[in-house]
Amino acid sequence: MLACRFVGVFPLANTFFMSQVRVRFAPSPTGFFHIGSARTALFNWLYARHTGGKFILRIEDTDKERNSEAFLQVIMDSMRWLGMDWDEGPEVGGAFGPYFQSQRTELYQTKLKELAAKGRAYEKDGAWWLRLEGARTAAYDDHLKKDYEKVDAAPMVLHDMVRGQVARVEDRDFVIFRSNGEPVFHFVNVVDDIEMKITHVIRGEDHLSNTSKHLELFKAFGVEPPKYAHIPLILKTDGPGKMSKRDKGALIEEYQQRRYLPSAVRNYLCLLGWTPADGKEVLPIDEIVRQFEISAVHQSNARFDERKMSHVNAQTLRNLPAAEFAALARPILLETKVIDAAISDARLTEVLGIVQEKVISLEHLPEFMGFFFTADFKKDEGAKANLTKKGGDPVARVRELLPALEAAEWTEPALEAAFAAVGAAHERKPTDYFAPARFAISGQGGGAHLLGVLRVLGRDTTLARLKAFIA
Ligand code: GLU
């Protein structure tokens, strides 16, 4: 009684208490898991977590020829890697299963009969059609060279949560069951959204044009449709085209192989069509969940930006607690034989302490920091060629630098002062000495902060390498 009055007074509270958000990600396992699908899954997951609703994984595997078990596994592995847990679906179960469309054929037959009994479905040429409502006239479609009945229909208006009002006329009956007895995508998609009590459909904009058919089906079943949110396409880095599975950076697996942090990939995916309110783009998932709103999803297309993705990864690495970074780095460095098991935690932590803020991906760590552990490090030929462009003869620069470093106390401020003094003595910028020194001790053209590198590499090793370079 009290609850009713409460609800009556606060209609918004009504929706809040009465209906729990139920969203679904409905992939067809016909190919590898690409970032567009991952982003769609993620926006659904975020919305479920933001609202305290349920996130359902439904497998749209009605196309027997193109579906594969292997692709399904990739989708589930990638979702788990990205930390998207589902509340209902394969391997999890739930009250509205089975969650594979291939296991729901009986239901689709029953629902077809339901429409037929209502007079809203009819058979023609072996296929089953949805009968639209409205006055009919015969029409001829030149393009398809076909006669059909045209329905004098008013446009369907969709109030899309992202696109706003979208109107579209559906004026031809359409097939819902093919003559081979298989149900059509539109039909199973809507039947399952009804049966699984989906409240919000968040999907790619490529499905916007299907939505009028879906609304017609909801109408035919006499069921209130869910709210729709069509999220923008992801364009490839350059040019007008949509990101395709063949584009570099398109597959989630790639990032796994390149040892990107799943939390960074997930963070970047969130930014493809959505911006946090305060503009701070690298942030923990709890914070994204708290801030995420469908109404804030962009209407304009998103553009994939590989550099931004790696920036987010680098930033996320930098934000990790040192111990966590070390725990990720250690096995990679062991596996690539950069370190051996005998290395002390203290030494490893010291070295990682200066590379953590500069490394872009864990994948680069072995190359990035190998020189700390061996004098037999690789020399970057490109970096070598660049040395003479700035600062002239690198051997001469290192020769000038050596006595100053030999005399210096081994602290960053003292080393910095030594560079400045050498620069002043030879009427050069101190930076003219940075690149030759770095190359001499590491074989690289870039890397962690140079003074930190010198400090951690230590006096003896540094001086020995500078001498070897001169020789
Ligand atoms: N199976 C469809 C797809 O992969 C799902 C469409 C939808 O989300 O409604 O695009």
CSV table of C-alpha atoms and ligand atoms in Angstrom, one decimal:
chain,number,residue,atom,x,y,z
A,1,MET,CA,0.0,0.0,0.0
A,2,LEU,CA,2.7,2.4,1.1
A,3,ALA,CA,4.8,1.3,-1.9
A,4,CYS,CA,1.9,2.0,-4.3
A,5,ARG,CA,1.4,5.5,-3.0
A,6,PHE,CA,5.1,6.1,-3.2
A,7,VAL,CA,5.2,4.9,-6.7
A,8,GLY,CA,2.2,7.0,-7.6
A,9,VAL,CA,3.8,10.1,-6.3
A,10,PHE,CA,7.1,9.5,-7.9
A,11,PRO,CA,6.7,8.1,-11.4
A,12,LEU,CA,10.5,7.9,-11.9
A,13,ALA,CA,10.9,5.9,-8.7
A,14,ASN,CA,8.4,3.6,-10.3
A,15,THR,CA,10.7,2.7,-13.2
A,16,PHE,CA,13.5,2.5,-10.8
A,17,PHE,CA,12.0,0.0,-8.5
A,18,MET,CA,9.9,-2.0,-10.9
A,19,SER,CA,12.1,-2.7,-13.9
A,20,GLN,CA,15.7,-3.8,-13.7
A,21,VAL,CA,17.8,-3.0,-16.7
A,22,ARG,CA,18.4,-6.1,-18.9
A,23,VAL,CA,20.8,-5.6,-21.8
A,24,ARG,CA,22.4,-8.2,-24.1
A,25,PHE,CA,25.3,-8.6,-26.4
A,26,ALA,CA,24.3,-10.8,-29.2
A,27,PRO,CA,27.2,-11.8,-31.4
A,28,SER,CA,27.1,-14.1,-34.4
A,29,PRO,CA,30.3,-16.2,-34.0
A,30,THR,CA,31.2,-16.0,-37.7
A,31,GLY,CA,34.6,-14.3,-37.3
A,32,PHE,CA,37.3,-13.0,-35.0
A,33,PHE,CA,36.3,-10.7,-32.2
A,34,HIS,CA,37.1,-7.2,-33.5
A,35,ILE,CA,37.1,-3.9,-31.7
A,36,GLY,CA,33.6,-2.8,-33.0
A,37,SER,CA,32.0,-5.9,-31.4
A,38,ALA,CA,34.1,-5.5,-28.2
A,39,ARG,CA,33.0,-1.9,-27.9
A,40,THR,CA,29.3,-2.9,-28.4
A,41,ALA,CA,29.7,-5.6,-25.7
A,42,LEU,CA,31.4,-3.1,-23.5
A,43,PHE,CA,28.8,-0.4,-23.7
A,44,ASN,CA,26.2,-3.0,-22.8
A,45,TRP,CA,28.3,-4.2,-19.9
A,46,LEU,CA,28.9,-0.7,-18.7
A,47,TYR,CA,25.3,0.2,-18.8
A,48,ALA,CA,24.3,-3.0,-16.9
A,49,ARG,CA,26.9,-2.3,-14.2
A,50,HIS,CA,26.1,1.4,-14.1
A,51,THR,CA,22.4,0.7,-13.5
A,52,GLY,CA,22.8,-2.4,-11.4
A,53,GLY,CA,21.1,-4.4,-14.2
A,54,LYS,CA,21.9,-7.7,-15.9
A,55,PHE,CA,24.2,-8.2,-18.8
A,56,ILE,CA,23.3,-11.2,-21.0
A,57,LEU,CA,25.4,-12.9,-23.6
A,58,ARG,CA,23.2,-14.4,-26.4
A,59,ILE,CA,24.7,-16.3,-29.3
A,60,GLU,CA,23.0,-15.6,-32.6
A,61,ASP,CA,24.2,-18.7,-34.3
A,62,THR,CA,21.4,-19.4,-36.7
A,63,ASP,CA,23.7,-19.3,-39.7
A,64,LYS,CA,24.9,-22.9,-39.5
A,65,GLU,CA,27.4,-22.5,-42.3
A,66,ARG,CA,29.2,-19.5,-41.1
A,67,ASN,CA,29.3,-20.2,-37.3
A,68,SER,CA,32.1,-21.9,-35.6
A,69,GLU,CA,32.8,-23.1,-32.1
A,70,ALA,CA,36.3,-21.7,-32.4
A,71,PHE,CA,35.0,-18.2,-33.0
A,72,LEU,CA,32.6,-18.5,-30.1
A,73,GLN,CA,35.6,-19.4,-27.9
A,74,VAL,CA,37.5,-16.4,-29.1
A,75,ILE,CA,34.6,-14.1,-28.3
A,76,MET,CA,34.2,-15.5,-24.7
A,77,ASP,CA,37.9,-15.5,-24.1
A,78,SER,CA,38.3,-12.0,-25.3
A,79,MET,CA,35.3,-10.8,-23.2
A,80,ARG,CA,36.8,-12.4,-20.1
A,81,TRP,CA,40.2,-11.0,-20.9
A,82,LEU,CA,38.6,-7.6,-21.0
A,83,GLY,CA,36.9,-8.2,-17.7
A,84,MET,CA,33.3,-8.3,-19.1
A,85,ASP,CA,31.5,-10.9,-17.0
A,86,TRP,CA,28.0,-11.9,-18.1
A,87,ASP,CA,25.2,-12.6,-15.7
A,88,GLU,CA,23.4,-14.9,-18.1
A,89,GLY,CA,24.6,-16.8,-21.1
A,90,PRO,CA,26.8,-19.7,-22.2
A,91,GLU,CA,28.8,-21.4,-19.4
A,92,VAL,CA,26.8,-19.3,-16.9
A,93,GLY,CA,23.2,-20.3,-17.5
A,94,GLY,CA,20.2,-18.3,-16.4
A,95,ALA,CA,16.5,-18.3,-16.2
A,96,PHE,CA,15.9,-17.4,-19.8
A,97,GLY,CA,18.1,-19.9,-21.7
A,98,PRO,CA,19.2,-21.6,-23.7
A,99,TYR,CA,21.3,-18.7,-24.8
A,100,PHE,CA,22.2,-20.1,-28.2
A,101,GLN,CA,19.6,-19.4,-30.9
A,102,SER,CA,20.5,-22.7,-32.5
A,103,GLN,CA,18.9,-24.3,-29.5
A,104,ARG,CA,15.7,-22.3,-29.6
A,105,THR,CA,14.1,-23.5,-32.8
A,106,GLU,CA,11.0,-24.8,-31.1
A,107,LEU,CA,10.3,-21.5,-29.5
A,108,TYR,CA,10.6,-19.8,-32.9
A,109,GLN,CA,8.1,-22.2,-34.4
A,110,THR,CA,5.7,-21.5,-31.5
A,111,LYS,CA,6.1,-17.8,-31.9
A,112,LEU,CA,5.5,-18.0,-35.7
A,113,LYS,CA,2.3,-19.9,-35.0
A,114,GLU,CA,1.3,-17.2,-32.6
A,115,LEU,CA,1.6,-14.6,-35.3
A,116,ALA,CA,-0.2,-16.8,-37.8
A,117,ALA,CA,-3.1,-17.3,-35.4
A,118,LYS,CA,-3.4,-13.6,-35.0
A,119,GLY,CA,-3.4,-13.2,-38.8
A,120,ARG,CA,-0.1,-11.3,-38.7
A,121,ALA,CA,1.9,-14.0,-40.5
A,122,TYR,CA,1.0,-15.8,-43.7
A,123,GLU,CA,2.7,-18.3,-46.0
A,124,LYS,CA,3.6,-17.4,-49.6
A,125,ASP,CA,6.0,-19.2,-51.9
A,126,GLY,CA,7.0,-21.5,-49.1
A,127,ALA,CA,8.2,-18.7,-46.9
A,128,TRP,CA,6.5,-17.0,-44.0
A,129,TRP,CA,5.8,-13.3,-44.2
A,130,LEU,CA,5.0,-10.7,-41.6
A,131,ARG,CA,1.7,-9.0,-42.5
A,132,LEU,CA,2.0,-5.3,-42.0
A,133,GLU,CA,-1.1,-3.3,-40.9
A,134,GLY,CA,-2.6,-0.7,-43.2
A,135,ALA,CA,-4.5,-0.3,-46.4
A,136,ARG,CA,-3.1,-2.3,-49.3
A,137,THR,CA,-2.5,-1.4,-52.9
A,138,ALA,CA,-0.7,-3.5,-55.5
A,139,ALA,CA,2.7,-2.1,-56.3
A,140,TYR,CA,5.5,-3.0,-58.7
A,141,ASP,CA,9.1,-2.8,-57.6
A,142,ASP,CA,11.1,-2.1,-60.7
A,143,HIS,CA,14.4,-2.7,-59.0
A,144,LEU,CA,13.4,-6.2,-57.8
A,145,LYS,CA,11.0,-6.8,-60.8
A,146,LYS,CA,8.4,-7.9,-58.4
A,147,ASP,CA,4.7,-7.4,-57.7
A,148,TYR,CA,3.8,-7.0,-54.1
A,149,GLU,CA,1.2,-5.4,-51.9
A,150,LYS,CA,2.1,-2.0,-50.7
A,151,VAL,CA,0.9,-0.9,-47.3
A,152,ASP,CA,-0.2,2.6,-46.8
A,153,ALA,CA,1.8,3.0,-43.6
A,154,ALA,CA,2.7,5.9,-41.4
A,155,PRO,CA,6.4,6.2,-40.7
A,156,MET,CA,7.6,4.3,-37.6
A,157,VAL,CA,9.2,6.7,-35.2
A,158,LEU,CA,12.1,5.4,-33.2
A,159,HIS,CA,13.2,7.4,-30.2
A,160,ASP,CA,16.8,6.3,-30.2
A,161,MET,CA,18.7,7.1,-27.0
A,162,VAL,CA,21.7,8.2,-29.1
A,163,ARG,CA,20.3,9.2,-32.5
A,164,GLY,CA,17.2,11.0,-31.2
A,165,GLN,CA,14.1,10.7,-33.4
A,166,VAL,CA,14.5,8.5,-36.4
A,167,ALA,CA,11.6,7.9,-38.8
A,168,ARG,CA,11.4,5.2,-41.3
A,169,VAL,CA,8.6,3.7,-43.4
A,170,GLU,CA,8.1,0.0,-43.5
A,171,ASP,CA,5.6,-0.5,-46.3
A,172,ARG,CA,6.2,-4.0,-47.5
A,173,ASP,CA,5.5,-7.3,-45.8
A,174,PHE,CA,8.8,-9.0,-45.1
A,175,VAL,CA,10.0,-12.6,-44.8
A,176,ILE,CA,10.3,-13.9,-41.2
A,177,PHE,CA,10.8,-17.6,-42.0
A,178,ARG,CA,12.6,-18.7,-45.2
A,179,SER,CA,11.3,-21.4,-47.4
A,180,ASN,CA,14.0,-23.7,-46.1
A,181,GLY,CA,12.4,-23.5,-42.7
A,182,GLU,CA,14.9,-21.3,-41.1
A,183,PRO,CA,13.9,-18.2,-39.2
A,184,VAL,CA,15.2,-14.8,-40.4
A,185,PHE,CA,17.5,-12.7,-38.2
A,186,HIS,CA,14.9,-10.0,-37.5
A,187,PHE,CA,12.5,-12.5,-36.2
A,188,VAL,CA,14.7,-14.4,-33.9
A,189,ASN,CA,16.3,-11.2,-32.7
A,190,VAL,CA,13.0,-9.8,-31.7
A,191,VAL,CA,11.6,-13.0,-30.3
A,192,ASP,CA,14.6,-13.4,-28.0
A,193,ASP,CA,14.6,-9.8,-26.9
A,194,ILE,CA,11.0,-10.4,-25.9
A,195,GLU,CA,11.5,-13.7,-24.2
A,196,MET,CA,14.7,-12.6,-22.5
A,197,LYS,CA,12.9,-9.4,-21.2
A,198,ILE,CA,15.5,-7.1,-22.7
A,199,THR,CA,14.9,-3.5,-21.7
A,200,HIS,CA,17.6,-1.7,-23.7
A,201,VAL,CA,19.1,-2.7,-27.0
A,202,ILE,CA,22.5,-1.1,-27.4
A,203,ARG,CA,24.1,-2.0,-30.7
A,204,GLY,CA,26.0,-0.7,-33.7
A,205,GLU,CA,24.6,1.9,-36.0
A,206,ASP,CA,24.7,-0.6,-38.8
A,207,HIS,CA,21.5,-2.0,-37.2
A,208,LEU,CA,19.6,1.2,-37.2
A,209,SER,CA,18.1,0.4,-40.6
A,210,ASN,CA,16.7,-2.9,-39.2
A,211,THR,CA,15.0,-1.3,-36.3
A,212,SER,CA,11.7,-0.4,-38.1
A,213,LYS,CA,11.3,-4.0,-39.0
A,214,HIS,CA,12.0,-4.9,-35.4
A,215,LEU,CA,9.4,-2.4,-34.2
A,216,GLU,CA,6.9,-3.9,-36.6
A,217,LEU,CA,7.5,-7.3,-35.1
A,218,PHE,CA,7.1,-6.0,-31.5
A,219,LYS,CA,3.8,-4.4,-32.6
A,220,ALA,CA,2.7,-7.7,-34.2
A,221,PHE,CA,3.4,-9.5,-30.9
A,222,GLY,CA,1.7,-6.8,-28.9
A,223,VAL,CA,4.7,-6.2,-26.8
A,224,GLU,CA,6.2,-2.9,-25.8
A,225,PRO,CA,9.6,-2.6,-27.5
A,226,PRO,CA,12.8,-2.0,-25.6
A,227,LYS,CA,14.6,1.3,-25.7
A,228,TYR,CA,17.2,1.5,-28.5
A,229,ALA,CA,20.6,3.0,-28.5
A,230,HIS,CA,22.5,2.8,-31.8
A,231,ILE,CA,26.1,3.6,-31.1
A,232,PRO,CA,28.4,5.2,-33.7
A,233,LEU,CA,30.6,3.4,-36.2
A,234,ILE,CA,34.3,3.1,-35.7
A,235,LEU,CA,36.2,4.5,-38.7
A,236,LYS,CA,39.6,3.4,-39.7
A,237,THR,CA,42.6,5.6,-38.8
A,238,ASP,CA,42.6,7.4,-42.1
A,239,GLY,CA,39.9,7.9,-44.7
A,240,PRO,CA,36.2,7.6,-44.5
A,241,GLY,CA,35.8,3.9,-44.3
A,242,LYS,CA,34.6,1.8,-41.4
A,243,MET,CA,37.2,-0.1,-39.5
A,244,SER,CA,37.3,-3.6,-41.0
A,245,LYS,CA,38.6,-6.9,-39.6
A,246,ARG,CA,41.6,-6.7,-41.8
A,247,ASP,CA,42.8,-3.3,-40.5
A,248,LYS,CA,45.7,-3.3,-38.2
A,249,GLY,CA,44.6,-3.0,-34.6
A,250,ALA,CA,41.1,-4.4,-35.4
A,251,LEU,CA,41.2,-7.6,-33.5
A,252,ILE,CA,41.2,-7.9,-29.7
A,253,GLU,CA,43.6,-10.9,-30.0
A,254,GLU,CA,46.2,-8.7,-31.4
A,255,TYR,CA,46.4,-6.7,-28.2
A,256,GLN,CA,46.6,-9.9,-26.2
A,257,GLN,CA,49.6,-10.9,-28.3
A,258,ARG,CA,51.2,-7.5,-28.0
A,259,ARG,CA,50.9,-7.7,-24.2
A,260,TYR,CA,48.7,-4.7,-23.9
A,261,LEU,CA,47.0,-4.4,-20.5
A,262,PRO,CA,43.4,-5.5,-20.8
A,263,SER,CA,42.3,-2.6,-18.6
A,264,ALA,CA,44.0,-0.2,-21.0
A,265,VAL,CA,42.4,-1.8,-24.1
A,266,ARG,CA,39.0,-1.6,-22.3
A,267,ASN,CA,39.6,2.0,-21.3
A,268,TYR,CA,40.4,2.9,-24.9
A,269,LEU,CA,37.4,1.1,-26.2
A,270,CYS,CA,35.2,3.2,-23.8
A,271,LEU,CA,36.5,6.3,-25.5
A,272,LEU,CA,35.3,5.2,-29.0
A,273,GLY,CA,32.1,7.1,-28.9
A,274,TRP,CA,32.0,8.3,-25.3
A,275,THR,CA,33.9,10.9,-23.3
A,276,PRO,CA,34.1,11.1,-19.6
A,277,ALA,CA,32.3,14.2,-18.3
A,278,ASP,CA,35.5,15.8,-16.9
A,279,GLY,CA,37.6,15.0,-19.9
A,280,LYS,CA,40.0,12.9,-18.0
A,281,GLU,CA,40.3,9.9,-20.3
A,282,VAL,CA,42.6,7.4,-18.6
A,283,LEU,CA,40.7,6.2,-15.5
A,284,PRO,CA,39.9,3.1,-13.6
A,285,ILE,CA,37.0,1.0,-14.6
A,286,ASP,CA,35.0,1.7,-11.4
A,287,GLU,CA,35.1,5.3,-12.3
A,288,ILE,CA,34.0,4.7,-15.9
A,289,VAL,CA,31.1,2.5,-14.6
A,290,ARG,CA,30.1,5.3,-12.3
A,291,GLN,CA,30.2,8.0,-15.1
A,292,PHE,CA,28.9,6.0,-18.1
A,293,GLU,CA,25.6,7.3,-19.6
A,294,ILE,CA,24.0,6.3,-22.9
A,295,SER,CA,22.8,9.8,-23.3
A,296,ALA,CA,26.4,11.0,-23.4
A,297,VAL,CA,27.3,8.6,-26.3
A,298,HIS,CA,28.3,10.6,-29.3
A,299,GLN,CA,26.2,10.7,-32.5
A,300,SER,CA,29.2,11.3,-34.7
A,301,ASN,CA,31.4,8.4,-35.8
A,302,ALA,CA,34.4,7.5,-33.7
A,303,ARG,CA,37.8,7.1,-35.3
A,304,PHE,CA,40.3,4.4,-34.3
A,305,ASP,CA,43.6,5.9,-33.3
A,306,GLU,CA,46.4,3.5,-32.7
A,307,ARG,CA,48.6,6.1,-31.1
A,308,LYS,CA,46.0,7.1,-28.6
A,309,MET,CA,45.5,3.4,-27.8
A,310,SER,CA,49.2,3.0,-27.1
A,311,HIS,CA,49.2,6.2,-25.1
A,312,VAL,CA,46.3,4.9,-22.9
A,313,ASN,CA,48.3,1.7,-22.5
A,314,ALA,CA,51.5,3.6,-21.5
A,315,GLN,CA,49.5,5.8,-19.1
A,316,THR,CA,47.8,2.8,-17.5
A,317,LEU,CA,51.2,1.0,-17.0
A,318,ARG,CA,52.5,4.2,-15.4
A,319,ASN,CA,49.6,4.3,-13.0
A,320,LEU,CA,50.2,0.7,-11.8
A,321,PRO,CA,51.5,0.2,-8.3
A,322,ALA,CA,55.2,-0.7,-8.6
A,323,ALA,CA,54.7,-4.2,-7.2
A,324,GLU,CA,52.0,-4.9,-9.7
A,325,PHE,CA,54.1,-3.6,-12.6
A,326,ALA,CA,57.0,-5.8,-11.4
A,327,ALA,CA,54.7,-8.9,-11.1
A,328,LEU,CA,53.7,-8.4,-14.8
A,329,ALA,CA,57.3,-7.6,-16.0
A,330,ARG,CA,59.2,-10.4,-14.2
A,331,PRO,CA,57.8,-13.4,-16.2
A,332,ILE,CA,58.3,-11.6,-19.5
A,333,LEU,CA,61.9,-10.7,-18.6
A,334,LEU,CA,62.5,-14.3,-17.5
A,335,GLU,CA,61.0,-15.8,-20.6
A,336,THR,CA,63.1,-13.6,-22.9
A,337,LYS,CA,66.2,-14.3,-20.8
A,338,VAL,CA,66.8,-10.6,-20.0
A,339,ILE,CA,67.1,-11.6,-16.4
A,340,ASP,CA,67.5,-14.9,-14.6
A,341,ALA,CA,65.8,-16.2,-11.6
A,342,ALA,CA,68.7,-15.2,-9.4
A,343,ILE,CA,68.0,-11.5,-9.8
A,344,SER,CA,67.1,-9.8,-6.5
A,345,ASP,CA,63.8,-8.1,-6.1
A,346,ALA,CA,65.6,-4.9,-5.0
A,347,ARG,CA,67.6,-4.7,-8.2
A,348,LEU,CA,64.7,-5.5,-10.5
A,349,THR,CA,62.5,-3.0,-8.7
A,350,GLU,CA,65.2,-0.3,-9.0
A,351,VAL,CA,65.4,-0.8,-12.8
A,352,LEU,CA,61.7,-1.1,-13.3
A,353,GLY,CA,61.3,2.1,-11.3
A,354,ILE,CA,62.8,4.1,-14.0
A,355,VAL,CA,61.3,2.3,-17.1
A,356,GLN,CA,57.8,2.1,-15.8
A,357,GLU,CA,57.0,5.7,-16.6
A,358,LYS,CA,58.3,5.5,-20.2
A,359,VAL,CA,57.5,2.0,-21.6
A,360,ILE,CA,54.6,1.9,-24.0
A,361,SER,CA,53.8,-1.8,-23.7
A,362,LEU,CA,55.0,-4.7,-21.7
A,363,GLU,CA,55.9,-6.2,-25.0
A,364,HIS,CA,58.8,-3.7,-25.4
A,365,LEU,CA,60.3,-4.3,-22.0
A,366,PRO,CA,63.0,-6.8,-23.0
A,367,GLU,CA,64.3,-4.5,-25.6
A,368,PHE,CA,63.7,-1.4,-23.6
A,369,MET,CA,65.7,-2.5,-20.6
A,370,GLY,CA,67.9,-5.4,-21.7
A,371,PHE,CA,71.0,-3.2,-21.6
A,372,PHE,CA,70.8,-2.9,-17.8
A,373,PHE,CA,71.7,-6.6,-17.6
A,374,THR,CA,74.2,-7.2,-20.3
A,375,ALA,CA,77.1,-5.3,-22.0
A,376,ASP,CA,76.3,-7.2,-25.1
A,377,PHE,CA,73.2,-5.1,-26.0
A,378,LYS,CA,71.8,-4.5,-29.4
A,379,LYS,CA,72.6,-1.2,-31.2
A,380,ASP,CA,69.9,0.6,-32.9
A,381,GLU,CA,71.3,1.5,-36.3
A,382,GLY,CA,68.7,4.2,-36.9
A,383,ALA,CA,69.5,5.9,-33.7
A,384,LYS,CA,73.2,5.7,-34.5
A,385,ALA,CA,72.7,7.4,-37.8
A,386,ASN,CA,70.8,10.2,-36.1
A,387,LEU,CA,73.6,10.9,-33.7
A,388,THR,CA,75.7,12.9,-36.0
A,389,LYS,CA,72.7,15.0,-37.1
A,390,LYS,CA,72.6,16.6,-33.7
A,391,GLY,CA,75.8,17.3,-31.8
A,392,GLY,CA,78.3,16.3,-34.5
A,393,ASP,CA,80.7,13.5,-33.9
A,394,PRO,CA,79.4,11.3,-31.1
A,395,VAL,CA,82.7,9.8,-30.2
A,396,ALA,CA,84.2,13.3,-29.8
A,397,ARG,CA,81.2,14.2,-27.5
A,398,VAL,CA,81.6,11.2,-25.4
A,399,ARG,CA,85.3,11.8,-25.1
A,400,GLU,CA,84.6,15.4,-23.9
A,401,LEU,CA,82.0,14.1,-21.4
A,402,LEU,CA,84.0,11.2,-19.9
A,403,PRO,CA,86.3,13.2,-17.5
A,404,ALA,CA,83.3,15.2,-16.2
A,405,LEU,CA,81.4,12.1,-15.4
A,406,GLU,CA,84.4,10.4,-13.9
A,407,ALA,CA,84.8,13.4,-11.5
A,408,ALA,CA,81.1,13.6,-10.6
A,409,GLU,CA,79.4,12.2,-7.6
A,410,TRP,CA,76.9,9.5,-8.7
A,411,THR,CA,73.6,11.3,-8.1
A,412,GLU,CA,71.1,12.7,-10.6
A,413,PRO,CA,71.7,16.4,-9.7
A,414,ALA,CA,75.5,16.0,-9.8
A,415,LEU,CA,75.3,14.2,-13.1
A,416,GLU,CA,73.0,16.9,-14.5
A,417,ALA,CA,75.5,19.5,-13.4
A,418,ALA,CA,78.3,17.6,-15.1
A,419,PHE,CA,76.5,17.7,-18.4
A,420,ALA,CA,75.9,21.4,-18.0
A,421,ALA,CA,79.5,22.0,-17.2
A,422,VAL,CA,80.8,20.1,-20.2
A,423,GLY,CA,78.3,21.9,-22.4
A,424,ALA,CA,79.5,25.3,-21.1
A,425,ALA,CA,83.2,24.3,-21.5
A,426,HIS,CA,82.7,23.3,-25.2
A,427,GLU,CA,80.2,26.0,-26.0
A,428,ARG,CA,77.5,23.4,-26.7
A,429,LYS,CA,74.1,22.7,-25.3
A,430,PRO,CA,74.2,20.0,-22.6
A,431,THR,CA,71.6,18.1,-24.7
A,432,ASP,CA,74.2,17.6,-27.4
A,433,TYR,CA,75.8,15.1,-25.0
A,434,PHE,CA,72.6,13.3,-24.1
A,435,ALA,CA,72.0,11.2,-27.2
A,436,PRO,CA,75.7,10.1,-27.6
A,437,ALA,CA,75.9,9.2,-24.0
A,438,ARG,CA,72.6,7.3,-24.2
A,439,PHE,CA,73.6,5.5,-27.3
A,440,ALA,CA,77.0,4.6,-25.8
A,441,ILE,CA,75.5,3.0,-22.7
A,442,SER,CA,72.3,1.5,-24.2
A,443,GLY,CA,72.6,1.3,-27.9
A,444,GLN,CA,69.3,3.2,-28.1
A,445,GLY,CA,68.0,6.5,-29.3
A,446,GLY,CA,65.4,6.9,-26.6
A,447,GLY,CA,64.2,5.3,-23.4
A,448,ALA,CA,63.9,6.1,-19.8
A,449,HIS,CA,65.0,9.4,-18.3
A,450,LEU,CA,68.8,9.5,-19.0
A,451,LEU,CA,70.0,10.7,-15.6
A,452,GLY,CA,67.9,7.9,-14.0
A,453,VAL,CA,69.4,5.4,-16.4
A,454,LEU,CA,72.9,6.5,-15.4
A,455,ARG,CA,72.2,6.4,-11.7
A,456,VAL,CA,70.7,2.9,-11.9
A,457,LEU,CA,73.2,1.5,-14.3
A,458,GLY,CA,75.8,2.6,-11.8
A,459,ARG,CA,79.2,4.4,-12.1
A,460,ASP,CA,81.4,1.6,-13.0
A,461,THR,CA,79.3,0.1,-15.7
A,462,THR,CA,78.5,3.5,-17.2
A,463,LEU,CA,82.1,4.6,-17.4
A,464,ALA,CA,83.2,1.3,-18.8
A,465,ARG,CA,80.6,1.5,-21.6
A,466,LEU,CA,81.6,5.1,-22.4
A,467,LYS,CA,85.2,4.0,-22.7
A,468,ALA,CA,84.3,1.1,-24.8
A,469,PHE,CA,82.4,3.4,-27.1
A,470,ILE,CA,85.4,5.7,-27.6
A,471,ALA,CA,87.6,2.8,-28.3
B,1,GLU,N1,23.7,-10.8,-34.2
B,1,GLU,C1,23.6,-9.4,-34.5
B,1,GLU,C2,25.0,-8.9,-34.8
B,1,GLU,O1,26.0,-9.6,-34.5
B,1,GLU,C3,23.1,-8.7,-33.2
B,1,GLU,C4,22.2,-7.5,-33.5
B,1,GLU,C5,21.7,-6.9,-32.3
B,1,GLU,O2,22.4,-6.6,-31.4
B,1,GLU,O3,20.5,-6.7,-32.2
B,1,GLU,O4,25.2,-7.8,-35.3
